[in-house]
Coordinates of C-alpha atoms in Angstrom, one line a residue:
M1 CA 6.6 -5.2 -7.9
V2 CA 7.0 -7.6 -5.1
L3 CA 8.2 -6.9 -1.5
P4 CA 10.3 -10.2 -0.6
E5 CA 9.1 -12.0 2.7
G6 CA 11.0 -10.6 5.7
A7 CA 12.2 -7.5 3.9
D8 CA 11.8 -4.0 5.1
P9 CA 10.0 -2.0 2.7
L10 CA 11.9 1.2 3.7
A11 CA 15.2 -0.4 2.4
F12 CA 14.0 -0.2 -1.0
H13 CA 13.6 2.8 -3.4
W14 CA 10.1 2.3 -5.2
P15 CA 9.7 3.8 -8.7
V16 CA 6.2 5.2 -8.0
K17 CA 6.6 9.0 -8.1
D18 CA 3.3 10.6 -9.0
L19 CA 1.8 7.3 -9.6
P20 CA -1.3 5.7 -7.9
V21 CA -0.4 2.3 -6.5
L22 CA -2.7 -0.7 -6.0
L23 CA -1.3 -2.7 -3.1
I24 CA -2.3 -6.2 -2.8
E25 CA -1.8 -8.0 0.3
V26 CA -1.8 -11.9 -0.4
G27 CA -2.1 -14.4 2.7
T28 CA -2.5 -13.7 6.3
F29 CA -3.2 -10.1 7.6
D30 CA -0.1 -8.2 8.6
T31 CA -1.2 -4.7 9.4
A32 CA 1.9 -3.3 10.4
R33 CA 3.8 -4.5 7.3
L34 CA 1.0 -3.3 5.1
E35 CA 1.2 0.2 6.7
R36 CA 5.1 0.3 6.6
L37 CA 4.9 -0.5 2.9
A38 CA 2.3 2.1 2.3
Y39 CA 4.4 4.7 4.0
A40 CA 7.6 3.5 2.0
L41 CA 5.6 4.0 -1.3
L42 CA 4.3 7.4 -0.2
R43 CA 7.8 8.3 0.8
D44 CA 9.0 7.6 -2.8
G45 CA 6.3 9.9 -4.1
A46 CA 3.3 7.8 -4.8
A47 CA 0.2 9.8 -5.4
F48 CA -1.7 7.3 -3.3
V49 CA -1.7 3.7 -2.0
R50 CA -5.0 1.6 -2.3
P51 CA -4.4 -1.6 -0.4
L52 CA -6.6 -4.5 -1.1
R53 CA -6.4 -7.7 1.2
E54 CA -6.8 -10.7 -1.1
A55 CA -8.5 -12.6 1.8
L56 CA -11.3 -10.0 2.1
L57 CA -12.1 -10.1 -1.8
A58 CA -14.3 -13.2 -1.5
K59 CA -16.7 -11.2 0.8
T60 CA -19.8 -9.7 -0.8
P61 CA -19.3 -6.8 -1.2
P62 CA -15.4 -7.1 -1.1
E63 CA -13.6 -5.2 1.8
S64 CA -10.7 -3.1 1.3
W65 CA -8.3 -1.2 3.6
P66 CA -8.4 2.6 3.7
T67 CA -6.5 4.5 1.1
Y68 CA -3.4 6.4 2.1
C69 CA -2.5 9.6 0.1
Q70 CA 0.0 12.5 -0.1
D71 CA -1.4 15.6 1.9
H72 CA -1.5 17.7 -1.5
Y73 CA -3.3 15.0 -3.5
R74 CA -6.6 15.6 -4.8
A75 CA -8.7 13.1 -6.5
A76 CA -10.1 14.1 -9.9

């Protein structure tokens, strides 16, 4: 799935209920947009959202953003 440039993630209904989501941010950092999209995914039932910032993958070791999860989610 792709969030169109300039679109509000909360305007969409994401088919992610009970699924883990890997969210890849490409290009420049936009923390507010990343967090709004993570919130929209959790709102629509994602078990957890693990954001990766493409620009940070070239680092050794690669850096990632914190994972967002539902309050009731427990990792196995």
